Amino acid sequence: MIALNPATRHKTCAVKVRNVTVGGGAPVVVQSMTNTDTADVEKTFAQVKALFLAGSEIIRITVNTDEAAKGTIALRDRLEKEGLDVPLAGCFHYNGHKLLADYPDLCAALDKYRINPGNVGFGQKRDRQFESMIEKAVQYDKAVRIGVNWGSLDTDLSTRLMDENAKRTNPGSADEIMRETLVQSALINAEKAEKIGLGRGRIILSAKVSRVQDLIAVYRELARRSDYALHLGLTEAGMGSKGIVATALAEGILLNEGIGDTIRASLTPEPGGDRVLEVKVCQEILQALGLRSFTPEVSACPGCGRTTSTVFQELAQQIQRYLDVSMPVWKTRYPGVETLKVAVMGCIVNGPGESKQADIGISLPGTGESPVAPVFIDGQKAHTLRGDNIAGDFQTLVENYIRGRFGESEDKTQSRAV
């Protein structure tokens, strides 16, 4: 059963990734990934910086060639020169063991190694190559995400489980076996990593699928069978609203059950689209669930036949833009401002009631209503706005409210300085 308001989260080991804690009861961490060629240091730096400033707390980059390995080392140097303390995760497939062996500075530059057991190697080489990568993580005291994926399952394990299933009196479905293979692969390889010497507090698990129900089922099992920190992500979620909705459903249900320590929205960007969108989606999922706050919320009604004027839509957009633009400064100037709730409503039906529920809200006149707009502050009617500058007047009230409520620390700091 889904917990409507979980008071506790699945207990997992805390994993340190540079200056970020994943698991152990820490706030759920937002993660993203670049889609630049890592060998192109300038483009990768620009995207990493944009993702980091947007709120991505761990950023994964592809490390697939010698040039990408050298680019990663140069990227770390560039980030340090810019004063950007960004936790970088290296995504390895097929040749990670060789790159980590050939480039000691790469081992140090990265804060987490992402290893897919299905793509480490084949046959007898697989165990040796997996072991060598884990040994590097131990040597350099790095975290490892053991990330299994249904697109690259361990063929030996899946074959064995399918054979065992076929011999049962009541065999499970192919999907059930696929899910079990994912779970076992993640846990078996985590156990191998521990035997090699990687501490449990250095291991994060992920099991990526692209169907919502499969993701939920797999992570429920991982949470039931282990206390490893868990990274949630619906792989190949898709484009546009489809990808956003699927990601929000899958991750939202699990997070609401207390499962998940770090998340990513694997959205397919439009050509030339902004990669930062996946960061915003993750933040909005966490904020909608009440798990974290990143920016003040603006509630606005959808509109109906009572609201033929577009005034409330324009005001809601104006206020949201104003809050988004102001947040980089406000984060330090007004601690706690990210919890602010603003309401911009369009008519008398729900306008006053919704406005009272917000910290500060306005109920604009609907079609045929008196041309006045009551403003509610902390649940009480505080002002009535009229005239042609209602939008500007309300924005001024919002600014004053923020300074009055969240500006105490700034005022105290200034008074001490005087």
PDB file of C-alpha atoms in Angstrom, residues 37-38 62-69 91-93 95 99:
ATOM      1  CA  ASP A  37      31.352  14.812 -26.060  1.00  0.00           C
ATOM      2  CA  THR A  38      33.496  14.855 -22.920  1.00  0.00           C
ATOM      3  CA  THR A  62      30.510   9.886 -20.388  1.00  0.00           C
ATOM      4  CA  VAL A  63      34.036   8.480 -20.186  1.00  0.00           C
ATOM      5  CA  ASN A  64      34.369   6.177 -23.183  1.00  0.00           C
ATOM      6  CA  THR A  65      37.639   7.024 -24.944  1.00  0.00           C
ATOM      7  CA  ASP A  66      41.176   8.131 -24.184  1.00  0.00           C
ATOM      8  CA  GLU A  67      40.220  11.620 -25.343  1.00  0.00           C
ATOM      9  CA  ALA A  68      37.213  11.643 -22.983  1.00  0.00           C
ATOM     10  CA  ALA A  69      39.446  10.523 -20.110  1.00  0.00           C
ATOM     11  CA  CYS A  91      29.869   6.661 -16.817  1.00  0.00           C
ATOM     12  CA  PHE A  92      31.871   3.612 -17.952  1.00  0.00           C
ATOM     13  CA  HIS A  93      30.972   0.840 -20.394  1.00  0.00           C
ATOM     14  CA  ASN A  95      36.578  -0.228 -21.417  1.00  0.00           C
ATOM     15  CA  LEU A  99      40.793   3.877 -18.845  1.00  0.00           C
TER      16      LEU A  99
END
